[in-house]
Tab-separated table of C-alpha atoms in Angstrom:
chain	number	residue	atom	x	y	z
A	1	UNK	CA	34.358	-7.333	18.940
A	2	UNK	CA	32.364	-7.911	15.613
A	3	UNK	CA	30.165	-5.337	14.492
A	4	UNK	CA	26.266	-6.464	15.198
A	5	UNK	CA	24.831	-7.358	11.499
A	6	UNK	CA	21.450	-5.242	11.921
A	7	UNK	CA	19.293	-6.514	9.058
A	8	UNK	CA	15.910	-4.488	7.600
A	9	UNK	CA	13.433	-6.204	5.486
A	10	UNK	CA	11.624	-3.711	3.739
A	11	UNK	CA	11.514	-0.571	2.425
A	12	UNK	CA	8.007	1.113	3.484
A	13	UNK	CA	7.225	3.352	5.880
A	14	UNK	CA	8.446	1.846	8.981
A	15	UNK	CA	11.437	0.279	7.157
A	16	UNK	CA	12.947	3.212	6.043
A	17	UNK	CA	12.356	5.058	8.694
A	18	UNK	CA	13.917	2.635	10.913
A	19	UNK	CA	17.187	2.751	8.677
A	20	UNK	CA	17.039	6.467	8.431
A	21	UNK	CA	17.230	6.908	12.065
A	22	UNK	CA	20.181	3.809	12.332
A	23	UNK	CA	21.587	5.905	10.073
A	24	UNK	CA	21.777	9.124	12.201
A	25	UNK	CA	22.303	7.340	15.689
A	26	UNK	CA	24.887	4.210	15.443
A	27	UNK	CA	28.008	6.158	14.853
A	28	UNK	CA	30.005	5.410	11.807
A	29	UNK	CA	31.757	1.643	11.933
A	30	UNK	CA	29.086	0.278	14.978
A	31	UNK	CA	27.345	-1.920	13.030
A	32	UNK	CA	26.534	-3.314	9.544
A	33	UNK	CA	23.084	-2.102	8.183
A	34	UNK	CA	21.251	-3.952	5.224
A	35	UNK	CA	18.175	-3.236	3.762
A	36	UNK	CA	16.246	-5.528	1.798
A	37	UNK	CA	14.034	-3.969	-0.863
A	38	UNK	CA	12.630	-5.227	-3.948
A	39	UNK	CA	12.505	-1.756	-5.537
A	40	UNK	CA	14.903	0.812	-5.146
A	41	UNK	CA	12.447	2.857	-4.387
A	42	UNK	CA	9.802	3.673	-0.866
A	43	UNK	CA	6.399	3.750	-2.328
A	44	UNK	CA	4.376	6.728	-1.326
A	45	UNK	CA	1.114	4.521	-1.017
A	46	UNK	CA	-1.251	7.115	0.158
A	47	UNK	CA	-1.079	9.155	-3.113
A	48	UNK	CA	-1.651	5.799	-5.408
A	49	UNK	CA	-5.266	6.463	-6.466
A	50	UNK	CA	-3.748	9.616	-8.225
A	51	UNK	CA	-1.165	8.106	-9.624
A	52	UNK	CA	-4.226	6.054	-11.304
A	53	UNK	CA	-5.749	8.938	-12.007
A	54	UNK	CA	-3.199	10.781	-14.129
A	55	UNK	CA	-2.648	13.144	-11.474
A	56	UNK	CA	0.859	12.902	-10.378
A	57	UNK	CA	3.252	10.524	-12.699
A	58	UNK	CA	4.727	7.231	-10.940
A	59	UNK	CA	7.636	8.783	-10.464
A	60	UNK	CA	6.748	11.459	-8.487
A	61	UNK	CA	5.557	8.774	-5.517
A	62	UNK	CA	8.234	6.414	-5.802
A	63	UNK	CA	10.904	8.200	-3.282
A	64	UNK	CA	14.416	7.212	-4.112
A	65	UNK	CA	16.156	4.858	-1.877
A	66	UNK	CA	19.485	6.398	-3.056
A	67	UNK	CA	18.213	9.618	-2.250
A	68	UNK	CA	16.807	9.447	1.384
A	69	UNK	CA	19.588	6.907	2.572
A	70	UNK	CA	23.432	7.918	3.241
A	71	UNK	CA	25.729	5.798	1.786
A	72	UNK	CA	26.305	3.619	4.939
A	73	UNK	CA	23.390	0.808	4.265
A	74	UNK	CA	23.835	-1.855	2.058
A	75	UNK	CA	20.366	-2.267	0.043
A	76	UNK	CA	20.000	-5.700	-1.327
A	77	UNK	CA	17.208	-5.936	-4.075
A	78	UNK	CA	15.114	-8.770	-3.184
A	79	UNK	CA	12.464	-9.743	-1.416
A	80	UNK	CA	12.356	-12.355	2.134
A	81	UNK	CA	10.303	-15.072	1.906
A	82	UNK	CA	11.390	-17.011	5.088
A	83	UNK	CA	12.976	-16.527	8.855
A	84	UNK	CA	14.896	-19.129	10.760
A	85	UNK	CA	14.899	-16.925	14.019
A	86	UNK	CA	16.890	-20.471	15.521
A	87	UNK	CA	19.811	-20.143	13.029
A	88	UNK	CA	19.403	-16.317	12.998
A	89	UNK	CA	19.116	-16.438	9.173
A	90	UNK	CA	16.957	-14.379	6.262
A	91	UNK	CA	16.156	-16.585	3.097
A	92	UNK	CA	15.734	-13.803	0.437
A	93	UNK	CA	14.830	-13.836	-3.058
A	94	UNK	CA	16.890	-11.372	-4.992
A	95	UNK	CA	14.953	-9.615	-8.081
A	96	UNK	CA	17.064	-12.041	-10.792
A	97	UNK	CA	15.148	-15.090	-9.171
A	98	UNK	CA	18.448	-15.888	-6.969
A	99	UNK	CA	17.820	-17.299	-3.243
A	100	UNK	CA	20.371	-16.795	-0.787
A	101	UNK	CA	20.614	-16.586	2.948
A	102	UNK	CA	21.459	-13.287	5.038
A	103	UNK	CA	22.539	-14.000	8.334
A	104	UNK	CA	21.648	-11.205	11.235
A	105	UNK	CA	21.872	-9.985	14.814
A	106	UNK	CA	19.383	-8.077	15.197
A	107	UNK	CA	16.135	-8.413	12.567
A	108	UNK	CA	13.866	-5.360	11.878
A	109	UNK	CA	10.783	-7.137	10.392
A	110	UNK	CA	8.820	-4.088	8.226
A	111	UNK	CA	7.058	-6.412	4.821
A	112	UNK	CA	4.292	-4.679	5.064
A	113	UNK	CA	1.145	-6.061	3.494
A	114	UNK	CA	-0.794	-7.649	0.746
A	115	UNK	CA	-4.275	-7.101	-0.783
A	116	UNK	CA	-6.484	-8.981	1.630
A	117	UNK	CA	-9.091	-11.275	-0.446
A	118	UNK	CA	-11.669	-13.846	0.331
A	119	UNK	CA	-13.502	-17.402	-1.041
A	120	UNK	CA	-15.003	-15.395	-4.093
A	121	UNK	CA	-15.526	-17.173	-7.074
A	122	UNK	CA	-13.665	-15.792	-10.075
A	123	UNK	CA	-11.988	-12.811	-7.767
A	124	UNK	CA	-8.121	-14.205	-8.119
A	125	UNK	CA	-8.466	-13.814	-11.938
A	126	UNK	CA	-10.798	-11.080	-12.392
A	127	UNK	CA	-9.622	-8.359	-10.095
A	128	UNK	CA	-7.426	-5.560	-9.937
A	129	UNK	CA	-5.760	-4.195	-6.848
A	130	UNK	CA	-4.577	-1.063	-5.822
A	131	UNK	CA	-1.532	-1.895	-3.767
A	132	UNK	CA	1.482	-1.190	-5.582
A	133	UNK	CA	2.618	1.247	-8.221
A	134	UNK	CA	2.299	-1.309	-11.148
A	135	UNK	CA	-1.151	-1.525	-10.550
A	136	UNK	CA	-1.923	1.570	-10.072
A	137	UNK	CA	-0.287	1.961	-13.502
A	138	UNK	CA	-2.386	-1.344	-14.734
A	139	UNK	CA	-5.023	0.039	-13.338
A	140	UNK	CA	-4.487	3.669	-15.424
A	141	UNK	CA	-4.157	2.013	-18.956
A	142	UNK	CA	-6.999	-0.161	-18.508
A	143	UNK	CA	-9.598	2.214	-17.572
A	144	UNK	CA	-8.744	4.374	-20.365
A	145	UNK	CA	-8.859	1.432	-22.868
A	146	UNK	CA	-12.251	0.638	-21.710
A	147	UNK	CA	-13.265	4.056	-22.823
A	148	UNK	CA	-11.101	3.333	-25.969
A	149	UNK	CA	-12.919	-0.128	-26.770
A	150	UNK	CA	-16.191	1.041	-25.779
A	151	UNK	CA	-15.829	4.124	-28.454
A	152	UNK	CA	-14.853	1.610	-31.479
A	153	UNK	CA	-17.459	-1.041	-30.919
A	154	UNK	CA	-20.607	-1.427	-32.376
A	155	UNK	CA	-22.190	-4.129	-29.779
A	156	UNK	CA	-23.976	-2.229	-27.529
A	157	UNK	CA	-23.876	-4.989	-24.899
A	158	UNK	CA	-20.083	-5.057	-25.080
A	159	UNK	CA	-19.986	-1.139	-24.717
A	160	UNK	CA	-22.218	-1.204	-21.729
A	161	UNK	CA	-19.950	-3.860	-19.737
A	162	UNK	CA	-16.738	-1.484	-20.429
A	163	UNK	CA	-18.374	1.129	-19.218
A	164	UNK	CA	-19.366	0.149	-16.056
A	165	UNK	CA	-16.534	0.686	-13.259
A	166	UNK	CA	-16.829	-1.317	-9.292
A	167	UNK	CA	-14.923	-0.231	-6.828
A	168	UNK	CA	-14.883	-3.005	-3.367
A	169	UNK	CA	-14.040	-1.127	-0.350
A	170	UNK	CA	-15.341	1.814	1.488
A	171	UNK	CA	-12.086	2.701	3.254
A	172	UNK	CA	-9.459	5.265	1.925
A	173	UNK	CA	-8.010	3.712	-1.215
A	174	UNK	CA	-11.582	2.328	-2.301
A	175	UNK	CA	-13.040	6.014	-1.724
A	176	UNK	CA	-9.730	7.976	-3.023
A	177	UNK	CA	-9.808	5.257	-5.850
A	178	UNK	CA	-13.403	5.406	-7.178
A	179	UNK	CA	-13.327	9.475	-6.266
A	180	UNK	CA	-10.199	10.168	-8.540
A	181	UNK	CA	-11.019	7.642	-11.233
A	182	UNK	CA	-14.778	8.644	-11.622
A	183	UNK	CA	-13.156	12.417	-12.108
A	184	UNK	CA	-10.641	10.495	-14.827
A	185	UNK	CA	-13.636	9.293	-16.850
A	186	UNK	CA	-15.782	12.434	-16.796
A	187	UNK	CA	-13.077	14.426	-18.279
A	188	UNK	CA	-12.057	12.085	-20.497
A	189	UNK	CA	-15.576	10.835	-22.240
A	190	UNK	CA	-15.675	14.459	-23.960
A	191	UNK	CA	-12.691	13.217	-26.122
A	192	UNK	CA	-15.007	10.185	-27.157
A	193	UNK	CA	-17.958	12.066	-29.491
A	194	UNK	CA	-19.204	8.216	-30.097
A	195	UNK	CA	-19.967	7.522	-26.185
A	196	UNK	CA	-22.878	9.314	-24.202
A	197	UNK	CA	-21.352	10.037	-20.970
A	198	UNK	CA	-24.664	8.929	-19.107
A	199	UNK	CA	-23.341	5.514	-19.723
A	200	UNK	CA	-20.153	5.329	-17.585
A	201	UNK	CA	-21.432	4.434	-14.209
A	202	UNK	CA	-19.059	3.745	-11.001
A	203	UNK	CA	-19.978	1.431	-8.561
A	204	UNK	CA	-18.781	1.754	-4.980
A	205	UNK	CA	-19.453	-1.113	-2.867
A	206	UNK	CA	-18.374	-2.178	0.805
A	207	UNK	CA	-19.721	-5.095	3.157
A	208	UNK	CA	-20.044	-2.357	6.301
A	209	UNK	CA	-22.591	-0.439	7.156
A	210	UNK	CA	-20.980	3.226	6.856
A	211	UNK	CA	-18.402	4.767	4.425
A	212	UNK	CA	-14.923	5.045	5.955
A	213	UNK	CA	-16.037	4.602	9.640
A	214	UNK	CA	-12.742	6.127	11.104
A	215	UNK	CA	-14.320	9.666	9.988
A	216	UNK	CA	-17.419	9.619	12.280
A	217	UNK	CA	-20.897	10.152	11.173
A	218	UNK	CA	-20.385	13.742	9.798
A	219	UNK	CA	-17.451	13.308	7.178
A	220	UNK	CA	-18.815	10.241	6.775
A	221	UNK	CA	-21.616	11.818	5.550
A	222	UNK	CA	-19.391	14.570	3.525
A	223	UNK	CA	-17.699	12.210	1.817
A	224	UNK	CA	-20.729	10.315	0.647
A	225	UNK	CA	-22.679	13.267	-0.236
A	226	UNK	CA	-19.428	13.895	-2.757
A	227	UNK	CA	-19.949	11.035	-4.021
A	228	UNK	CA	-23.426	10.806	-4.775
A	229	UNK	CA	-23.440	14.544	-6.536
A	230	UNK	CA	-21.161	13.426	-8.994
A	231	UNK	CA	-22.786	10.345	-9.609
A	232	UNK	CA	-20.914	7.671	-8.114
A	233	UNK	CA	-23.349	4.488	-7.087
A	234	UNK	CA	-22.213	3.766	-3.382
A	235	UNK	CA	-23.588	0.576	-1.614
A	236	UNK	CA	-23.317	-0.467	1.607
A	237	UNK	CA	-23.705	-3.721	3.429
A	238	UNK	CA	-23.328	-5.475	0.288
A	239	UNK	CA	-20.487	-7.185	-1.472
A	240	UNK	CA	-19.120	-10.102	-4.161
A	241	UNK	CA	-21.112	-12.985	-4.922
A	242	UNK	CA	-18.801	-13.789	-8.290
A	243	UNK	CA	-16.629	-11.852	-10.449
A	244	UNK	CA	-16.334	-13.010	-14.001
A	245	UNK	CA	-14.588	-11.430	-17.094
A	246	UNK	CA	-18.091	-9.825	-18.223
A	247	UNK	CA	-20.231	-9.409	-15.465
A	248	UNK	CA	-20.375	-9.107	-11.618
A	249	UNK	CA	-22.581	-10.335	-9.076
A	250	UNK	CA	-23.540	-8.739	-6.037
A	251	UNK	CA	-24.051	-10.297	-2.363
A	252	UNK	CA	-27.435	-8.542	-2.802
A	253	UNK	CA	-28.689	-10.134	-6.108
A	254	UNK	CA	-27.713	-7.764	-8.233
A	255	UNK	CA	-25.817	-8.492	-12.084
A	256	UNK	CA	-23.879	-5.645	-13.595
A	257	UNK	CA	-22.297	-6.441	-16.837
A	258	UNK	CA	-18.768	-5.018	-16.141
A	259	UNK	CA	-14.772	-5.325	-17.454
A	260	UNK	CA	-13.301	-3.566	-14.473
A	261	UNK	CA	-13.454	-4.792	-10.676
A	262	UNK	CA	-10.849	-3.164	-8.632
A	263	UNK	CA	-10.559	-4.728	-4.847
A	264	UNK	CA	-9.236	-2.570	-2.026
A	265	UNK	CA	-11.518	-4.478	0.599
A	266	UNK	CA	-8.770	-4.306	3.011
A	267	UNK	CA	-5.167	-5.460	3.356
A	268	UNK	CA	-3.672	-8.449	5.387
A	269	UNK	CA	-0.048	-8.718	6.735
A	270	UNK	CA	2.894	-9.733	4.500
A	271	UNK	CA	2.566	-13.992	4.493
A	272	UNK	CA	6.450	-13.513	5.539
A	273	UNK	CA	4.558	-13.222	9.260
A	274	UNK	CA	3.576	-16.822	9.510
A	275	UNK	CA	6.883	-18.218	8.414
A	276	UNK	CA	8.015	-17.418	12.167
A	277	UNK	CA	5.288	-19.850	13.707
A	278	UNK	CA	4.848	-17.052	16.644
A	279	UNK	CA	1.321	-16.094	17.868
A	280	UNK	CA	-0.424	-13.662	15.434
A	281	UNK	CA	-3.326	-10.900	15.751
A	282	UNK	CA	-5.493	-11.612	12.743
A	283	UNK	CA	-2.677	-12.296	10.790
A	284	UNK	CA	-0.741	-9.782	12.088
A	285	UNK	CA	2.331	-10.864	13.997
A	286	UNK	CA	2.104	-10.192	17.601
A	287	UNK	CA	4.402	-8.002	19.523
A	288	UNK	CA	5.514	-6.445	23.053
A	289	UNK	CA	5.309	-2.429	23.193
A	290	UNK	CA	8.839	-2.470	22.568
A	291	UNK	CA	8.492	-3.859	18.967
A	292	UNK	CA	10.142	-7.141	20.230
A	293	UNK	CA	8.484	-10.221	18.477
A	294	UNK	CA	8.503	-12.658	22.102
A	295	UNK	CA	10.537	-15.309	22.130
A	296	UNK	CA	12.885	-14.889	19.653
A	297	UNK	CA	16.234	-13.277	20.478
A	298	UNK	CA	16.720	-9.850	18.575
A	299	UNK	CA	13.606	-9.621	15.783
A	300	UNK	CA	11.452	-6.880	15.881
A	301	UNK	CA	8.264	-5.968	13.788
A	302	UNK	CA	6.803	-3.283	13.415
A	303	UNK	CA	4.215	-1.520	10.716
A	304	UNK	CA	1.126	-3.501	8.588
A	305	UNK	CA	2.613	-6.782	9.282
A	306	UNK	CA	2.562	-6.617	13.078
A	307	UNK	CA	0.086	-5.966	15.899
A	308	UNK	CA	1.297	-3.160	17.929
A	309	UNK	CA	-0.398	-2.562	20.909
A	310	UNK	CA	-2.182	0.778	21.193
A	311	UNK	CA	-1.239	2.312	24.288
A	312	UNK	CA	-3.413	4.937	23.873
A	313	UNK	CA	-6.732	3.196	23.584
A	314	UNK	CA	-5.312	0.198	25.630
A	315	UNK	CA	-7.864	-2.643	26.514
A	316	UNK	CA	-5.952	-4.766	24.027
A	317	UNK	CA	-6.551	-2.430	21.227
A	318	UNK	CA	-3.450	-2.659	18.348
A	319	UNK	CA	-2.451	0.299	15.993
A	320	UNK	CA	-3.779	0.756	12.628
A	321	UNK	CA	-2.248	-0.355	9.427
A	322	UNK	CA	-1.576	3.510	8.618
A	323	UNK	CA	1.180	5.450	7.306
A	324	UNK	CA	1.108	7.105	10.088
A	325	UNK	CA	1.630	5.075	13.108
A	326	UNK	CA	4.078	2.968	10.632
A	327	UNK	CA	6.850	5.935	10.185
A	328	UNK	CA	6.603	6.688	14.202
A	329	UNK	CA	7.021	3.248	14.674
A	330	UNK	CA	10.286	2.940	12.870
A	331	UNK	CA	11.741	5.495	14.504
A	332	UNK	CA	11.279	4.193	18.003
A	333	UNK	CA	12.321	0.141	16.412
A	334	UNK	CA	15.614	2.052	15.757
A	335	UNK	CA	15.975	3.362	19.197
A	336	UNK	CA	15.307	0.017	20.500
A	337	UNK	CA	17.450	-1.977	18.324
A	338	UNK	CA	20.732	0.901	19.212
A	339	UNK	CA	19.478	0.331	22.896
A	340	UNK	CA	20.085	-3.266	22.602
A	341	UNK	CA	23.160	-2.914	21.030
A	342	UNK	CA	24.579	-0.808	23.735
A	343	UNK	CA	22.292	-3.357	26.551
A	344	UNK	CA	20.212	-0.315	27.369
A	345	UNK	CA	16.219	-0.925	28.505
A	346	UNK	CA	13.684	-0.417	25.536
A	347	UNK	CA	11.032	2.210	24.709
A	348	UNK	CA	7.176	0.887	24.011
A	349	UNK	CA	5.339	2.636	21.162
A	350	UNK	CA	3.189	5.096	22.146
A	351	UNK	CA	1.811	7.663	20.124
A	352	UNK	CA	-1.723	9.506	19.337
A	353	UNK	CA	-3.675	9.180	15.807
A	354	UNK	CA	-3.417	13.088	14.588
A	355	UNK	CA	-5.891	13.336	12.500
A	356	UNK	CA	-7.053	11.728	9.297
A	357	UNK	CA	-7.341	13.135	5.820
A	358	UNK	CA	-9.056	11.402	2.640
A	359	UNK	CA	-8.589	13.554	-1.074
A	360	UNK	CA	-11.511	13.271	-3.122
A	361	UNK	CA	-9.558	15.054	-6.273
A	362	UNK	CA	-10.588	18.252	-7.880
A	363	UNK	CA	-11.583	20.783	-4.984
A	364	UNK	CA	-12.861	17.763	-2.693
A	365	UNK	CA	-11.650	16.365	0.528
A	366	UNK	CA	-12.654	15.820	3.541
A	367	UNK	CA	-9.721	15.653	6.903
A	368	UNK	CA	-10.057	15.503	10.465
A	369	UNK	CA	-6.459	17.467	11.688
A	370	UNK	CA	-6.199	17.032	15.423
A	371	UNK	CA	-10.082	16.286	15.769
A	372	UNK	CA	-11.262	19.375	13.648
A	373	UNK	CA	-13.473	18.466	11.015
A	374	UNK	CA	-12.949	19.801	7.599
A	375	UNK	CA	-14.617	19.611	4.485
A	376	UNK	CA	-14.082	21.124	0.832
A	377	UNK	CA	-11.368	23.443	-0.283
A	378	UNK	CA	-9.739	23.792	3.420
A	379	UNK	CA	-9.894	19.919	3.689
A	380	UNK	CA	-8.029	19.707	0.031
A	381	UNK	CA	-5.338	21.697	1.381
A	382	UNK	CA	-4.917	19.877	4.946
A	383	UNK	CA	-4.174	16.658	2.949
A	384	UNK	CA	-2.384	17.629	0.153
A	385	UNK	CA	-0.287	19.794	2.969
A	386	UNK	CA	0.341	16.826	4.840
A	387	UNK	CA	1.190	14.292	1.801
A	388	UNK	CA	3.431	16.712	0.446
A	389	UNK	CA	5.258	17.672	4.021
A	390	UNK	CA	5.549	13.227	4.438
A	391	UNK	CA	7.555	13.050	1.404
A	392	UNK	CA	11.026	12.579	2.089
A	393	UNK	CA	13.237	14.068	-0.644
A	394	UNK	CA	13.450	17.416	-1.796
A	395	UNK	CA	13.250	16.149	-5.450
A	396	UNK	CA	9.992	13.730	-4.442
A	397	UNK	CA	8.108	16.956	-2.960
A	398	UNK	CA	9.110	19.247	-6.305
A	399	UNK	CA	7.750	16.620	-8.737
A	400	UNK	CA	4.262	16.154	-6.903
A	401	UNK	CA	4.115	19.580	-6.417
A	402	UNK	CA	4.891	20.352	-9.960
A	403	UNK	CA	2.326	17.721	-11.243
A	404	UNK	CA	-0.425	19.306	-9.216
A	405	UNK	CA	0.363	22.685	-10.873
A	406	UNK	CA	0.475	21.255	-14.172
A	407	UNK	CA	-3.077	19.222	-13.690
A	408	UNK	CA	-4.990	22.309	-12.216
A	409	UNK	CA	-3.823	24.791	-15.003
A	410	UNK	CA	-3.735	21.782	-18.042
A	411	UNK	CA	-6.576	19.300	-16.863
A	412	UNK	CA	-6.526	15.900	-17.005
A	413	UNK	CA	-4.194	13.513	-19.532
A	414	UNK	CA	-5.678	10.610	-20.861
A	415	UNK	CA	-2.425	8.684	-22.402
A	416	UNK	CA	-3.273	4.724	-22.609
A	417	UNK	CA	0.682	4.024	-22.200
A	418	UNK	CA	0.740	0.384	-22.839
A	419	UNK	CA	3.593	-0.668	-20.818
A	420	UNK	CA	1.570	-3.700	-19.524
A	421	UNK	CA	-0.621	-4.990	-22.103
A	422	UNK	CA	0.503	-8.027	-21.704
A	423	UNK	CA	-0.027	-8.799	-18.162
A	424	UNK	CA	-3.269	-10.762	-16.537
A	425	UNK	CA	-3.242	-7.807	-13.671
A	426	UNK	CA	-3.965	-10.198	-11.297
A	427	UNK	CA	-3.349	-9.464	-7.851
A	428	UNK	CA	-1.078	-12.588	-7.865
A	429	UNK	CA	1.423	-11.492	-10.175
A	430	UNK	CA	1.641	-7.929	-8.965
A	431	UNK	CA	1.997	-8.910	-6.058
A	432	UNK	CA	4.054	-12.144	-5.836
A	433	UNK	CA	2.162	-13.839	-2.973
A	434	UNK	CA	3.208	-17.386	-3.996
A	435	UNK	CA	7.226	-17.067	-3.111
A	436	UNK	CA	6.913	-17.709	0.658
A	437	UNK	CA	8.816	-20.460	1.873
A	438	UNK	CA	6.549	-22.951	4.472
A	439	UNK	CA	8.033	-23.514	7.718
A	440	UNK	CA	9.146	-27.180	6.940
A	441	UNK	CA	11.015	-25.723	3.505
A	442	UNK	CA	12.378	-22.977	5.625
A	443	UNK	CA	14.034	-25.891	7.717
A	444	UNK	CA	14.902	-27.993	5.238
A	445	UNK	CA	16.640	-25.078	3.337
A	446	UNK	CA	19.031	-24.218	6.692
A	447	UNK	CA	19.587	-27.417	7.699
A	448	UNK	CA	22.791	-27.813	5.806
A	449	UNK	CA	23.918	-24.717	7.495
A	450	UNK	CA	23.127	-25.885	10.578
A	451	UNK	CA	25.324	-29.211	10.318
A	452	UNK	CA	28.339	-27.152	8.746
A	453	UNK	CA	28.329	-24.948	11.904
């Protein structure tokens, strides 16, 4: 009997931690695992708006693949950008550009998702995102050489527009984001004799009523209040009218001249989703309990890109896009797909949000551990606790742990590295939304196959 090819696109949360638990459970010689990953690495996205921050060093959030998988998966470098469930076939884009086609058994669908955006004028080119670790790094360098370009000019109207920051998006990574930068620039403008620090203002804007809903009225209200006292500008019910190089317009009227928009307003499932045609949950692919996608023989999904049904809350409520749920999930997809190898019944998805926790940098925070509301120094250590205890590696926990040593004894660094400076920092190119393969391509790419079988 052939051994079933079990095929995992991508390498987040719920991807490795699907392959992780393959890994453990199908014994030695069941089955063929392969993983396909563009970076060799799982991105610790929670901890990204310190990474921008200077806090903890890329490194220490990009978990080795190497490290936290045995040697039995294959990891192809590469991205998907199109399913033929029909032909059972993966059309993947491997990092040197290369297309070719990985046949399955069973697929494990984990892409994860994108930065969500809308019908703004001047948004595609003009804004940063916060969504993987080269923006993050983008991000970094170009905050600081606002403060560097601002110092050396003369034109006061050019210094004003580099110093003023806007952050879209009350949820976590807006609020981590504009929290751990705003600390960046504080520390930093006392290196800059030239510039009056009364001049860098943050902006932090967000269409809903309420900062970071999820956290009820009080921490809500905690987290805003930390805001405000150090001077952050937070806005509600208000976004993007038009985002040029200069300047920014708000929904409410407002012009600020401005050089940095950063947009976390949100995320949207990986566009690999719609290349399957199946029924989606704003945008979301939909999916049984079990993780099955219906309808097509042996695919699951699982994590951002698909809508999971929350047991819990039921009344057609689906999971959140959190790390959380994501990592549970991929455990119980692995179950699944080792239950349909051996024809066993399936397990739905059921699990309980624990608690929430949202790191405002320095001696802020506020968390919400099994319902208990937290604020402050006890806060700080409930989510850096729980961030440090999610990493997977040994050597991943040492670094961050080491970094936030280093930055409460040393400070703040404010190295402009330059790695990028010569990339737009669009959320385009960082994140590569214009691969995807339509349906009809898709078709027309495996139809050859199709007539050699």
């Amino acid at each position: 009997m052939a051994r079933p090819r079990i095929l995992v696109v991508g390498a987040g949360f719920a991807g490795v931690g699907c392959v992780r638990r393959l890994e453990r459970r199908i014994p030695p010689g069941r089955a063929e695992i392969t993983l396909v990953a563009p970076f060799s690495y799982q991105l610790y996205l929670p901890l990204l708006p310190q990474v921008a921050s200077g806090v903890l060093t890329p490194q220490s959030v990009a978990v080795s693949l190497r490290r936290s998988q045995k040697h039995r998966t294959r990891i192809l470098p590469g991205g998907a950008i199109g399913v033929d469930p029909e032909k059972k076939i993966c059309i993947v884009q491997k990092v040197t550009g290369e297309i070719v086609d990985e046949p399955y058994d069973i697929l494990v669908l984990t892409p994860g998702s994108i930065t969500r955006t809308f019908d703004i004028p001047g948004l595609p080119e003009n804004a940063r995102g916060m969504k993987t670790l080269a923006e993050a790094a983008y991000v970094r360098d170009h905050v600081i050489a606002q403060l560097d370009l601002a110092d050396a000019s003369e034109d006061e109207e050019e210094r004003a527009s580099r110093l003023q920051f806007v952050v879209v998006g009350g949820g976590y990574a807006g609020t981590e984001t504009a929290a751990c930068l705003q600390r960046l620039t504080t520390s930093a403008v006392k290196r800059y004799p030239r510039l009056d620090p009364s001049l860098i203002k943050w902006h932090l804007i967000d269409i809903a009523p309420k900062l970071m809903p999820e956290l009820g009225d009080e921490l809500g209200k905690a987290a805003l209040d930390v805001l405000t006292q150090r001077g952050i500008e937070v806005s509600l019910g208000v976004s993007i009218a038009e985002a040029g190089p200069e300047k920014v317009t708000f929904t409410d009227g407002r012009t600020l001249p401005c050089r940095t928009l950063i947009w976390t307003a949100g995320v949207a499932a990986s566009p690999l989703m719609a290349t399957l045609e199946r029924e989606t949950v704003r945008g979301r692919l939909a999916v049984t309990p079990e993780l099955t996608v219906p309808g097509l023989d042996g695919v699951f999904a699982l994590g951002d890109a698909a809508a999971v049904p929350d047991l819990t809350k039921g009344e057609g409520a689906i999971c959140p896009p959190t790390a959380q749920h994501a990592m549970r999930q991929g455990r119980i997809a692995a179950d699944n797909v080792l239950a349909t190898i051996l024809h066993q019944p399936l397990h739905p998805y059921v699990h309980k949000d624990l608690g929430l926790v949202v790191d405002l940098g320095g001696h802020d925070a506020v968390s919400r551990p099994l319902g208990i509301n937290l604020s402050g120094v006890p806060a700080q250590a409930v989510a850096r606790g729980y961030h440090w205890s999610a990493l997977r590696t040994g050597v991943a926990k040492t670094r961050v742990l080491t970094n936030w040593m280093l930055n409460a004894l040393a400070g703040d660094d404010f190295v402009r590295t330059g790695f990028q400076d010569q990339k737009a920092g669009t959320l385009k190119e960082f994140e590569h939304t214009d691969v995807y393969l339509t349906p009809d391509q898709i078709r027309e790419h495996t139809a050859p196959l199709h007539a050699v079988h």
